[in-house]
Coordinates of C-alpha atoms and ligand atoms in Angstrom, one line a residue:
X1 CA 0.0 0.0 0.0
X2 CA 0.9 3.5 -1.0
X3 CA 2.5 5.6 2.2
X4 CA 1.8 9.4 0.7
X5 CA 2.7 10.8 4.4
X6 CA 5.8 9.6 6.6
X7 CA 3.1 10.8 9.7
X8 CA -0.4 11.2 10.4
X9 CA -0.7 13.3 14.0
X10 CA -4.4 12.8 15.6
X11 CA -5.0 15.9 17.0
X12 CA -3.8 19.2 16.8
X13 CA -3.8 19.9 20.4
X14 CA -0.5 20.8 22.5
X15 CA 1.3 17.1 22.0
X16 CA 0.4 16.6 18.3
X17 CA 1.0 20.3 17.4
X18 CA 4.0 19.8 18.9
X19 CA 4.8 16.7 17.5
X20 CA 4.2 17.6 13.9
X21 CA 6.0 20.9 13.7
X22 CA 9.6 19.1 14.7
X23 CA 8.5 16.1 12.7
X24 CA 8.4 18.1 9.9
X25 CA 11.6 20.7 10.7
X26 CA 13.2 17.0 10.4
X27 CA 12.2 16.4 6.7
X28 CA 9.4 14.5 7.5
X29 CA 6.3 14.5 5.1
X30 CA 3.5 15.3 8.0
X31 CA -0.7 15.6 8.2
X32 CA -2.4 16.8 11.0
X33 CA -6.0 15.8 11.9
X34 CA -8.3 17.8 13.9
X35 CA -11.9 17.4 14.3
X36 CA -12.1 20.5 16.8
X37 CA -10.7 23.5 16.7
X38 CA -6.8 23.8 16.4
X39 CA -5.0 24.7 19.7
X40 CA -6.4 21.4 21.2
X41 CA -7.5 22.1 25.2
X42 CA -4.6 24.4 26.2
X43 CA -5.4 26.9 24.1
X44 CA -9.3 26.9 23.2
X45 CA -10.6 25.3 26.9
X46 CA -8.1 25.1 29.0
X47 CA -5.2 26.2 30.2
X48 CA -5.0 29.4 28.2
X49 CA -8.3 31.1 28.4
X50 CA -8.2 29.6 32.1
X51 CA -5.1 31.9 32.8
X52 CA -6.8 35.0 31.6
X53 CA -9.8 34.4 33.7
X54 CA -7.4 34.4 36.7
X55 CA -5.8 37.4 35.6
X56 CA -9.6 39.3 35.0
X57 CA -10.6 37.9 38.6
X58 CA -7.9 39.2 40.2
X59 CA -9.0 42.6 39.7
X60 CA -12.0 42.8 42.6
X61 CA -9.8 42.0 45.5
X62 CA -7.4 44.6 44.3
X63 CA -9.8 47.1 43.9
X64 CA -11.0 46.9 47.4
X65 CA -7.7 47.3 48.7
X66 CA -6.6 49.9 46.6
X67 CA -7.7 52.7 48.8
X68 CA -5.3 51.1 51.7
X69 CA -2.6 52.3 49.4
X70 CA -3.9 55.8 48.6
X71 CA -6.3 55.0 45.2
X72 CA -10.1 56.0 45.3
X73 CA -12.3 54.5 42.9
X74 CA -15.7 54.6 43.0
X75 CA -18.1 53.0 40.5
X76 CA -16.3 50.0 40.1
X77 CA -18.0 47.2 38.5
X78 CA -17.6 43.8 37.2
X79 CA -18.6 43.0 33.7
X80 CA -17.8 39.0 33.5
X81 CA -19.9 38.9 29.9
X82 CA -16.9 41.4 28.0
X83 CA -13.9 39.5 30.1
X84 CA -15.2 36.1 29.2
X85 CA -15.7 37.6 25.3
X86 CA -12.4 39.1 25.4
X87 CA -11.0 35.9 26.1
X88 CA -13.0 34.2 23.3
X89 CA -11.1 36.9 21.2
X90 CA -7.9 36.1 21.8
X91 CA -8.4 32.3 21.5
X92 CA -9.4 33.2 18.3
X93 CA -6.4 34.7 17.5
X94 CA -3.9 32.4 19.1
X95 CA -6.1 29.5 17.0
X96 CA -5.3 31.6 13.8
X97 CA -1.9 31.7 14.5
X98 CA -1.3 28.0 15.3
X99 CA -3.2 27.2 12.2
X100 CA -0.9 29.3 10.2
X101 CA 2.5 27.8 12.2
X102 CA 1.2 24.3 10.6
X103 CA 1.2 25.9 7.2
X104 CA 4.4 27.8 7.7
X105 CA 6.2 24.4 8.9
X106 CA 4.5 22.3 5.9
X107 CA 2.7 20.6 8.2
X108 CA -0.7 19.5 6.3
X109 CA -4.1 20.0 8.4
X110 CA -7.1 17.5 7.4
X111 CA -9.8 18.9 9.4
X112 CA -12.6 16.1 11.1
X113 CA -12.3 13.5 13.1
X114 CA -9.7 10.1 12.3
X115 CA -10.7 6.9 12.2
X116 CA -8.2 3.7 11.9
X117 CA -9.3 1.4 9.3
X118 CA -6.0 -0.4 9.3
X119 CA -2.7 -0.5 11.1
X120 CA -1.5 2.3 8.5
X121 CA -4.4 3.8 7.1
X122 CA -6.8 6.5 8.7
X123 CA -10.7 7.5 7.2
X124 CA -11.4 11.0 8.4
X125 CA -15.3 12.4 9.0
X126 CA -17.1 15.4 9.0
X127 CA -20.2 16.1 10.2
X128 CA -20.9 12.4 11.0
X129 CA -20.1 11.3 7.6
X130 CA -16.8 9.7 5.8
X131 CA -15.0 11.3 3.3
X132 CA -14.1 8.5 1.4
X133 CA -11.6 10.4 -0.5
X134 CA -9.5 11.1 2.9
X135 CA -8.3 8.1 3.6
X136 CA -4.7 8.9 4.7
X137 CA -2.1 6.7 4.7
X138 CA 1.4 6.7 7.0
X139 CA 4.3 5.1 7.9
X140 CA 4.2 6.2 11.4
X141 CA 0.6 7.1 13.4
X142 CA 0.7 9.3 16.5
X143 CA -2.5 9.6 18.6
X144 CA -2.5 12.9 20.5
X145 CA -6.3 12.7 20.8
X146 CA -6.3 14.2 24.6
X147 CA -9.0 13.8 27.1
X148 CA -12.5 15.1 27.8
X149 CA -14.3 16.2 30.7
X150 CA -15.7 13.6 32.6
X151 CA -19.6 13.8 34.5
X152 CA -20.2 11.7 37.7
X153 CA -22.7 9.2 36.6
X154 CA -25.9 11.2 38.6
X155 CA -29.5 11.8 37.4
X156 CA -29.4 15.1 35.3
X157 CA -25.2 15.3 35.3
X158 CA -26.1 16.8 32.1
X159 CA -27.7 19.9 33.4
X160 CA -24.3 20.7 34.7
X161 CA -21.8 22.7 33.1
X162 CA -17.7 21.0 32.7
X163 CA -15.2 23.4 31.9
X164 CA -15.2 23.2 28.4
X165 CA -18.7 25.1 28.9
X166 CA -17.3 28.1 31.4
X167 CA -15.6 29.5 28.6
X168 CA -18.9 29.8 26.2
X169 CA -21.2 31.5 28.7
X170 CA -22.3 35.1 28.1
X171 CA -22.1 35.7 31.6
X172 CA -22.1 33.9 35.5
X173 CA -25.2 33.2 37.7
X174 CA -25.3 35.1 40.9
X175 CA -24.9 32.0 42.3
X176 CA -23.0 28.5 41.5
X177 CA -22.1 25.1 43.5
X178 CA -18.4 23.3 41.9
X179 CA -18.4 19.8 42.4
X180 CA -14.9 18.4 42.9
X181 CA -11.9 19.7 45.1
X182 CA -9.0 18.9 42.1
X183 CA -7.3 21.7 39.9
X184 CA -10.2 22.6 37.6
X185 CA -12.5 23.2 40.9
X186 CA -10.5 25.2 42.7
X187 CA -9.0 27.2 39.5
X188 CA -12.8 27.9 38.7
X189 CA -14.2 28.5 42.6
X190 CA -11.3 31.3 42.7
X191 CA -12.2 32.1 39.3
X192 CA -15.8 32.7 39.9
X193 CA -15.9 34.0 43.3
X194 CA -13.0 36.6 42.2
X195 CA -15.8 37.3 39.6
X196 CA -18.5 38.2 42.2
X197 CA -20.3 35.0 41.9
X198 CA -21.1 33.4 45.4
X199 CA -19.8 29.8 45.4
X200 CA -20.6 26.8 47.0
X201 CA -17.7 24.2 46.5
X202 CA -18.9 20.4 47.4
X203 CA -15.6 17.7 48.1
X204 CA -16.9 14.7 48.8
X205 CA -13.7 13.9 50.9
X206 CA -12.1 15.8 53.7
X207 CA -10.0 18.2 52.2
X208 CA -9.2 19.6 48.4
X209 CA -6.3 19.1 46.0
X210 CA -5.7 15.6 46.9
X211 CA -2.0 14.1 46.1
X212 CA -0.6 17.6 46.9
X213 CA 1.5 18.0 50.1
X214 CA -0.8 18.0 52.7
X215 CA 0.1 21.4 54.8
X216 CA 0.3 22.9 51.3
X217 CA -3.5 22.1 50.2
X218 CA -5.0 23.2 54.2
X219 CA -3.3 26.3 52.9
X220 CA -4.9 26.9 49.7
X221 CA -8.4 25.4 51.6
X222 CA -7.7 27.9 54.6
X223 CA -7.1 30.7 52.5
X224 CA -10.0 30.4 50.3
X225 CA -12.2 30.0 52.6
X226 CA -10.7 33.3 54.3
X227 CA -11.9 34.4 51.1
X228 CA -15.9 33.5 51.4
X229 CA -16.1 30.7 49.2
X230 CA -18.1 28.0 50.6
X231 CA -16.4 24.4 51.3
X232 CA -18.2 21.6 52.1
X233 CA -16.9 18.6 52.6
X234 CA -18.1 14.9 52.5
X235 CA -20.9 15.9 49.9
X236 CA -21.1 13.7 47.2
X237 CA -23.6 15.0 44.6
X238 CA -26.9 13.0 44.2
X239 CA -28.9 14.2 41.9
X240 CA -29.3 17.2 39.2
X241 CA -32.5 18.6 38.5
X242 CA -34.2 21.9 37.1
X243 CA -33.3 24.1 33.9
X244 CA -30.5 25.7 32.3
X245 CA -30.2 28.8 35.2
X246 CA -32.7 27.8 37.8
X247 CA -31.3 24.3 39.6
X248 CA -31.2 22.3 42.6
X249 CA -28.1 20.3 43.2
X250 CA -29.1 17.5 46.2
X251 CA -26.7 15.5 47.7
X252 CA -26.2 12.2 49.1
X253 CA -25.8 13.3 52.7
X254 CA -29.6 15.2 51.4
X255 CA -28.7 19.0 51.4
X256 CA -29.8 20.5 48.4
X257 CA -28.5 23.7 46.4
X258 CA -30.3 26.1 44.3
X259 CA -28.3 27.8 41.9
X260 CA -27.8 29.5 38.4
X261 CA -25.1 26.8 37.8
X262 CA -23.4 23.7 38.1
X263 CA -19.8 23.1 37.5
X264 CA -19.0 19.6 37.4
X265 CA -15.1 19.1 38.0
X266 CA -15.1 15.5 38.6
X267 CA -11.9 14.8 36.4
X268 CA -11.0 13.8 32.6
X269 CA -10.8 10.9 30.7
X270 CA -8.8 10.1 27.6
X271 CA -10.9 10.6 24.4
X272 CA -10.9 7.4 22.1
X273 CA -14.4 7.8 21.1
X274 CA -14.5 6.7 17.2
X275 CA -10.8 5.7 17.2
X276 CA -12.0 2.5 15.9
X277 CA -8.1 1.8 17.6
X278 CA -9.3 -2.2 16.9
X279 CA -8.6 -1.4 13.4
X280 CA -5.1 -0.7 14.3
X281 CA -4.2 -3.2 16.8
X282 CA -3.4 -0.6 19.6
X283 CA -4.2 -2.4 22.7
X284 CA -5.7 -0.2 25.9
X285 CA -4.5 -0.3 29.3
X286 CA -7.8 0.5 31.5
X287 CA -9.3 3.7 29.5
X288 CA -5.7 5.1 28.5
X289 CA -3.2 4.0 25.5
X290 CA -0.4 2.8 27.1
X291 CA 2.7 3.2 26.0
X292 CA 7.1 2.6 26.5
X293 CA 9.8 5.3 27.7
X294 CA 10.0 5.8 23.7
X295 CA 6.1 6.6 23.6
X296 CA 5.4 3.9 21.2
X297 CA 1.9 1.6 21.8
X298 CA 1.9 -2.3 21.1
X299 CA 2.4 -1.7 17.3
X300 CA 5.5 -0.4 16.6
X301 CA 5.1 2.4 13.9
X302 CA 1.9 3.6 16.6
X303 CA 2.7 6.2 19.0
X304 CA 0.9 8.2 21.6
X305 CA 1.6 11.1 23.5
X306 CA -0.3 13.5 26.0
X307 CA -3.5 13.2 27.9
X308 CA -4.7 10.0 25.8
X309 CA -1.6 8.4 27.7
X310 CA -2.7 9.9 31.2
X311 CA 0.2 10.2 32.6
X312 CA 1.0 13.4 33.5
X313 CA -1.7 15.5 32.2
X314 CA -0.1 18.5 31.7
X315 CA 1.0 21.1 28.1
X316 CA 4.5 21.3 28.8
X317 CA 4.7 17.3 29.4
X318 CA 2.2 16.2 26.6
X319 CA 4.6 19.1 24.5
X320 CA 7.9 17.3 25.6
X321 CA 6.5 13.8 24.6
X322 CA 5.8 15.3 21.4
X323 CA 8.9 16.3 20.8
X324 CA 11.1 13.6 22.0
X325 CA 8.8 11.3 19.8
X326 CA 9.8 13.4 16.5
X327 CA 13.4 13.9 17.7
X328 CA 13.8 10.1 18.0
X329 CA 12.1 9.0 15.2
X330 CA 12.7 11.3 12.5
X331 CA 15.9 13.5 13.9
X332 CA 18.4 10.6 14.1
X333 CA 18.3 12.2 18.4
X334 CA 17.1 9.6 20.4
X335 CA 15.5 10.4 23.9
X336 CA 13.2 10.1 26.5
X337 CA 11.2 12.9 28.9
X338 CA 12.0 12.6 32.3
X339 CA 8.4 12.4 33.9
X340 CA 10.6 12.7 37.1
X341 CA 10.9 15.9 38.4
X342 CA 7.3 17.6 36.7
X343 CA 6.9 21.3 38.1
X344 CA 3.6 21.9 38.5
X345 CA 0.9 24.6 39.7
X346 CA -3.1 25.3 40.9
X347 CA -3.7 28.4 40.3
X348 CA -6.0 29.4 42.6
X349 CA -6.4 32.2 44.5
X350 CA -4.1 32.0 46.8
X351 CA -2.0 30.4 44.3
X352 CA 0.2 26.7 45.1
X353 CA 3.1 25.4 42.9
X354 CA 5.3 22.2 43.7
X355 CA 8.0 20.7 42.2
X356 CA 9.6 17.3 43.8
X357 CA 8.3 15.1 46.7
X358 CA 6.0 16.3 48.8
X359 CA 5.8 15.8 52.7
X360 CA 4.2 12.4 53.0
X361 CA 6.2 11.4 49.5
X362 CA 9.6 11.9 50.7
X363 CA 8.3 9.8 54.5
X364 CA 7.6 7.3 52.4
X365 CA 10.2 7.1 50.6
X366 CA 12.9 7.8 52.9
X367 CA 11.5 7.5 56.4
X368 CA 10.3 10.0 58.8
X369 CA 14.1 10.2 60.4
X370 CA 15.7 10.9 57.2
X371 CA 13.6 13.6 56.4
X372 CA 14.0 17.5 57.3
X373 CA 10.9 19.9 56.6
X374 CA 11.8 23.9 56.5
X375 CA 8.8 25.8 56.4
X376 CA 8.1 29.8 56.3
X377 CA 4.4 30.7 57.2
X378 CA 3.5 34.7 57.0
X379 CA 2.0 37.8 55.6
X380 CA 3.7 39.3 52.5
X381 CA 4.3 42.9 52.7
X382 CA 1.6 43.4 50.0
X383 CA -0.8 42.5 52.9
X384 CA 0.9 45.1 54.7
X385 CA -1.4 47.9 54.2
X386 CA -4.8 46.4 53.3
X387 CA -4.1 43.9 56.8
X388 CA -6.1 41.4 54.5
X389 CA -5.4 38.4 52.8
X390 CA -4.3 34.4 53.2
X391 CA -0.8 33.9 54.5
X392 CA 1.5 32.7 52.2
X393 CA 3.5 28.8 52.9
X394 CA 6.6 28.2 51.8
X395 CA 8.3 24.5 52.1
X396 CA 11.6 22.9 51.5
X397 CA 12.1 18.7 52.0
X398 CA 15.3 17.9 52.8
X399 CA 17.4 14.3 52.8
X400 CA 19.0 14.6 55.7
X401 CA 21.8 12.6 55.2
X402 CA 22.8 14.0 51.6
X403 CA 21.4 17.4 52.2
X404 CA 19.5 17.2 48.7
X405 CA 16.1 19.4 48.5
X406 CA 13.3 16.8 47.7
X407 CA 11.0 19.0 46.9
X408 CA 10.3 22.9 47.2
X409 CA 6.5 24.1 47.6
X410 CA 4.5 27.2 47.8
X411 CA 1.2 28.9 48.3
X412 CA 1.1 32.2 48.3
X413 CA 2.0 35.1 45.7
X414 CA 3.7 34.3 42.3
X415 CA 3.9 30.7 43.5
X416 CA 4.4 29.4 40.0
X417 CA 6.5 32.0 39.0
X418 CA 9.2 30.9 41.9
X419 CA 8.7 27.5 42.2
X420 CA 9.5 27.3 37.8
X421 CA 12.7 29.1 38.8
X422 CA 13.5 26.5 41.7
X423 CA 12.8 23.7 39.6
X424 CA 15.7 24.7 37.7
X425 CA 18.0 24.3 41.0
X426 CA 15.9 21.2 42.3
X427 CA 17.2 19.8 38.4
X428 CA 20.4 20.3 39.0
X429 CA 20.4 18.4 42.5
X430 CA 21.0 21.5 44.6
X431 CA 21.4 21.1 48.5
X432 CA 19.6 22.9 51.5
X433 CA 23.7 24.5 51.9
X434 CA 23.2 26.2 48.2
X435 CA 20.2 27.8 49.2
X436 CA 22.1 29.0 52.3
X437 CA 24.6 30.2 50.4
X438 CA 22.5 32.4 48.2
X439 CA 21.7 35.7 48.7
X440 CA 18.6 36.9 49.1
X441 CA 16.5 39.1 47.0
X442 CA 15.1 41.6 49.3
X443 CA 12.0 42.4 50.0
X444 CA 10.7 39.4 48.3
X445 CA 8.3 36.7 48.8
X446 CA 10.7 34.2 47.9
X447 CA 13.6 35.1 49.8
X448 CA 12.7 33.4 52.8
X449 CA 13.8 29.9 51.1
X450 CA 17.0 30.6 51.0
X451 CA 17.2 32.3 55.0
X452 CA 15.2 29.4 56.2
X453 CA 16.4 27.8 59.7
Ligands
FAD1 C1 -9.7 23.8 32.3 C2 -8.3 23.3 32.1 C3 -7.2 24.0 32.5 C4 -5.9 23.5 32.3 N1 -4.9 24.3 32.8 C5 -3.6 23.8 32.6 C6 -2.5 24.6 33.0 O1 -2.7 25.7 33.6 N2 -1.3 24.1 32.8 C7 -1.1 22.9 32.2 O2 0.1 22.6 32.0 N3 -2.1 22.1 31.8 C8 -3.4 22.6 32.0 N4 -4.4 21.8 31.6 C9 -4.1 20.5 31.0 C10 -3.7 20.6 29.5 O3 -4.7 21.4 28.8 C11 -3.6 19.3 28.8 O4 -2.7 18.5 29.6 C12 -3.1 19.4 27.4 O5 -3.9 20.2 26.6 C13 -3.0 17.9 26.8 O6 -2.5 18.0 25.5 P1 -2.9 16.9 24.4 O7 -2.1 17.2 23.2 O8 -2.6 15.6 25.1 O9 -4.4 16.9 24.2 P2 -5.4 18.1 23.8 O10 -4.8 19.5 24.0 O11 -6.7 17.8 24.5 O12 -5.6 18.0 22.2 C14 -6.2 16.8 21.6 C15 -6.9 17.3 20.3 O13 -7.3 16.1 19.6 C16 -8.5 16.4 19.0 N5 -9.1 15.1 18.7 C17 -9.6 14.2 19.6 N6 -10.0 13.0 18.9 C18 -9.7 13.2 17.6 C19 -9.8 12.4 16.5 N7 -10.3 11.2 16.5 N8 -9.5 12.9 15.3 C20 -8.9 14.2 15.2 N9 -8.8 15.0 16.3 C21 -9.1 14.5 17.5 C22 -9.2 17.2 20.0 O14 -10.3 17.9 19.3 C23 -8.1 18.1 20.5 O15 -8.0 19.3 19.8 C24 -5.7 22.3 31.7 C25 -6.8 21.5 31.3 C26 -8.1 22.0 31.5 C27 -9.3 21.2 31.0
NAD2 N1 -3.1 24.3 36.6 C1 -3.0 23.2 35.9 O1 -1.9 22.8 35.6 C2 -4.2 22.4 35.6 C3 -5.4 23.0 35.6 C4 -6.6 22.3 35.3 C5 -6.4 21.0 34.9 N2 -5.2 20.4 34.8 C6 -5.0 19.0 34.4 O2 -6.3 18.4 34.1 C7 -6.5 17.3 34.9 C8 -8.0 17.2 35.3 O3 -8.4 18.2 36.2 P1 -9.6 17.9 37.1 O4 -9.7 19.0 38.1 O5 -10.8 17.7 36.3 O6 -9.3 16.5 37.8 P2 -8.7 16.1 39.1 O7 -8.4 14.7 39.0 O8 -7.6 17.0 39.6 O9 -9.9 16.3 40.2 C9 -11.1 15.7 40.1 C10 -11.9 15.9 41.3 O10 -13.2 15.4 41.2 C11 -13.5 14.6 42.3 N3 -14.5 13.6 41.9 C12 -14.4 12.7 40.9 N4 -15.5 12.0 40.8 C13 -16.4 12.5 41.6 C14 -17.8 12.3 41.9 N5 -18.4 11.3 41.3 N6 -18.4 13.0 42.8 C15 -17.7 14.0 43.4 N7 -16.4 14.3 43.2 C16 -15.8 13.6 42.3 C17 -12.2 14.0 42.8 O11 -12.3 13.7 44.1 C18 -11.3 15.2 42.6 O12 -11.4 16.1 43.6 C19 -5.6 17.5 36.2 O13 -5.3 16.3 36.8 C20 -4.4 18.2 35.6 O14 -3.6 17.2 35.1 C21 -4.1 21.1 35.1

């Protein structure tokens, strides 16, 4: 059979755009298939528009401080309907611009949705139907197909909104209850609340952002509560019923929660939906493709890289996977990612970022003995003036017998800005004495983690 392309890239989200663009800087004859909207969810519903919702909910808090530092304003007021079409405008423009990247790398898009029909050949649909005369054909296959929001399996689930939907709405209810306690929630509690909205967060276990150190998440839950956003805990939702604007969310435990809206944040799955991966052979490991330290599946010329593979489901890993895929197989540079040492960051208001072993982690790992904690707990001096606002935490790990930081945490101000910095040290295998021996930056946030005692 003829093999027009040397690689066919399903989905042009963060890991296949990725993916594609190197493939092709490498000589390789590439086609990209998207049956959404290119940018994948970074950029269209995710991480992206998420960011600038932070950034526009910022602004309230702020304002009401303002006059602690001298600035009047009066007539405030929060317009959520032209931030959230703002942000529409600008995904529109950074989908534009990938779409021309492709082009500009020779990168061929075939928009609709890939289907296998053999181990080398791929039918793609539009609008439900098969256009027989795209069937694609290539040597090598990546699936960088991503995941989707996932609803808890409740009477009227789909009355609720997932995240995807927070980013089409002309504007927020006064009022609206966010089921789930992991990134997405407590990005889009902040999010909302920062917006005005009054929010009722449900968890159904006993504290949010489980897998996170410990101390570091009673931080984030402390200080959003300082803020007025609602936490319940050990509510597992029951049931979903009403219309679009007007609806009751009961539980399990039997409270029930009028609202204008429903955010259901109860996790993602990898998409395989009309994959047909059968076709190809790819066998599945649960609901994810699994795949080896060189990102290839059971069938040799198949790869997979990003959310599909849910791992770590993040844009600069799925991005990395991409690339190290291309790099190996059409750039004569073999290598893997190091899933190792992943910075990552909630942000949330206040903000937490992480990179290395938390708390519990490194007890495990090393045991309690072996294990020094540093911590720094306090009010940044842009609390100062306004006396408002949560504390901020910052945390080192240490090995006690090599004097190696584990891991290096934070909640508090520019959190992911520091900890992406620190990362760079914790990389490199620095020691709690090369924090100690560097200076500080002062009057920072940050500067307490190298004076800690
Ligand atoms: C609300 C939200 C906020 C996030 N915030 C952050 C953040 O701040 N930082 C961070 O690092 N990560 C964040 N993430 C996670 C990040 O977006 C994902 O990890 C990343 O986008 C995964 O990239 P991917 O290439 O695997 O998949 P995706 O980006 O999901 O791309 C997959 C693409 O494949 C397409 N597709 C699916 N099936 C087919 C098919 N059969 N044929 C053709 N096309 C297909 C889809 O339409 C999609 O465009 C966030 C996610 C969400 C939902
Ligand atoms: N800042 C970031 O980097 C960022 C932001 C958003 C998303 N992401 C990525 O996207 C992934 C998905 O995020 P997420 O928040 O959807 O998932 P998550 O896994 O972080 O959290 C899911 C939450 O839903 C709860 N839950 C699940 N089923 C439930 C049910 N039936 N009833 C009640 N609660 C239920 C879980 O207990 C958990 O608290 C993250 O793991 C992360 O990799 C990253």
């Amino acid at each position: 059979m003829e093999h027009p392309f040397d690689l066919i890239v399903l989905g042009a989200g963060s890991g296949g755009l990725a993916a594609a663009k190197r493939a092709a800087s490498h000589g390789a004859k590439v086609a990209i298939v998207e049956g959404d909207r290119v940018g994948g969810t970074c950029v269209i519903r995710g991480c992206v528009p998420k960011k600038l919702l932070v950034y526009g909910s910022l602004y309230r808090e702020q304002l009401e401080v303002a006059p602690s530092f001298g600035v009047e304003l009066s007539d405030a007021r929060i317009n959520a309907g032209v931030l959230l079409a703002n942000v529409r405008q600008e995904v529109d423009r950074l989908n534009a611009l990938h779409i021309d990247l492709l082009a500009k790398n020779g990168v061929e898009l075939v928009t609709g949705w890939g289907s296998f029909t053999s181990p080398n050949s791929v039918a793609v649909s539009r609008n439900g139907a098969i256009d027989a005369s795209q069937e694609l054909h290539g040597d090598h296959i990546l699936i960088a197909v991503g995941g989707r929001p996932h609803r808890p399996d409740i009477p009227g689930a789909e009355l609720g909104w997932v995240s995807d939907d927070m980013f089409m709405q002309s504007s927020f209810p006064d009022r609206v209850v966010v089921v789930g306690a992991g990134f997405i929630a407590c990005e889009f509690a902040c999010i909302l609340h920062g917006l005005g909205v009054e929010v009722i967060q449900l968890v159904r276990g006993d504290h949010l952002l489980r897998g996170f150190d410990r101390e570091l998440s009673t931080a984030v839950q402390d200080g959003m509560q300082g803020k007025g956003i609602d936490l319940r805990f050990g509510e597992n939702p029951a049931a979903l019923k009403g219309q679009p604007g007007d609806l009751v969310l009961s539980t399990q435990s039997g409270e029930r929660f009028s609202c204008g809206g429903v955010l259901l944040a109860t996790g993602r799955r990898p998409f395989l939906q009309g994959l047909n991966l059968d076709a190809a052979g790819v066998v599945l490991e649960g609901r994810r493709i699994s795949v080896d330290a060189n990102q290839s599946t059971n069938i040799p010329h198949i790869f997979a890289v990003g959310d599909v593979t849910d791992r770590i489901n993040l844009t600069p890993v799925a991005i990395d996977e991409g690339r190290a895929f291309a790099d190996s197989v059409f750039g004569q540079k073999p290598r893997q990612v190091n899933h190792d040492l992943v910075a990552s960051a909630v942000f949330s208001q206040p903000e937490l970022a992480t990179v290395g072993l938390t708390e519990e982690q490194s007890i495990d790992r090393y045991g309690k003995d072996q294990v020094k904690v540093y911590r720094a707990r306090f009010r940044s001096m842009a609390q100062a003036l306004p006396k408002r606002g949560p504390r901020c935490l910052l945390k080192l790990i240490v090995d006690r017998n090599t004097d190696r930081i584990l891991g290096c945490h934070m909640v508090g101000e520019h959190a992911a800005e520091i900890i992406q910095m620190a990362s760079i040290a914790l990389a490199m295998g620095a020691t709690k004495a090369d924090f100690d021996r560097t200076m500080a930056l002062h009057p920072t946030v940050s500067e307490e983690f190298v004076t800690m005692t």
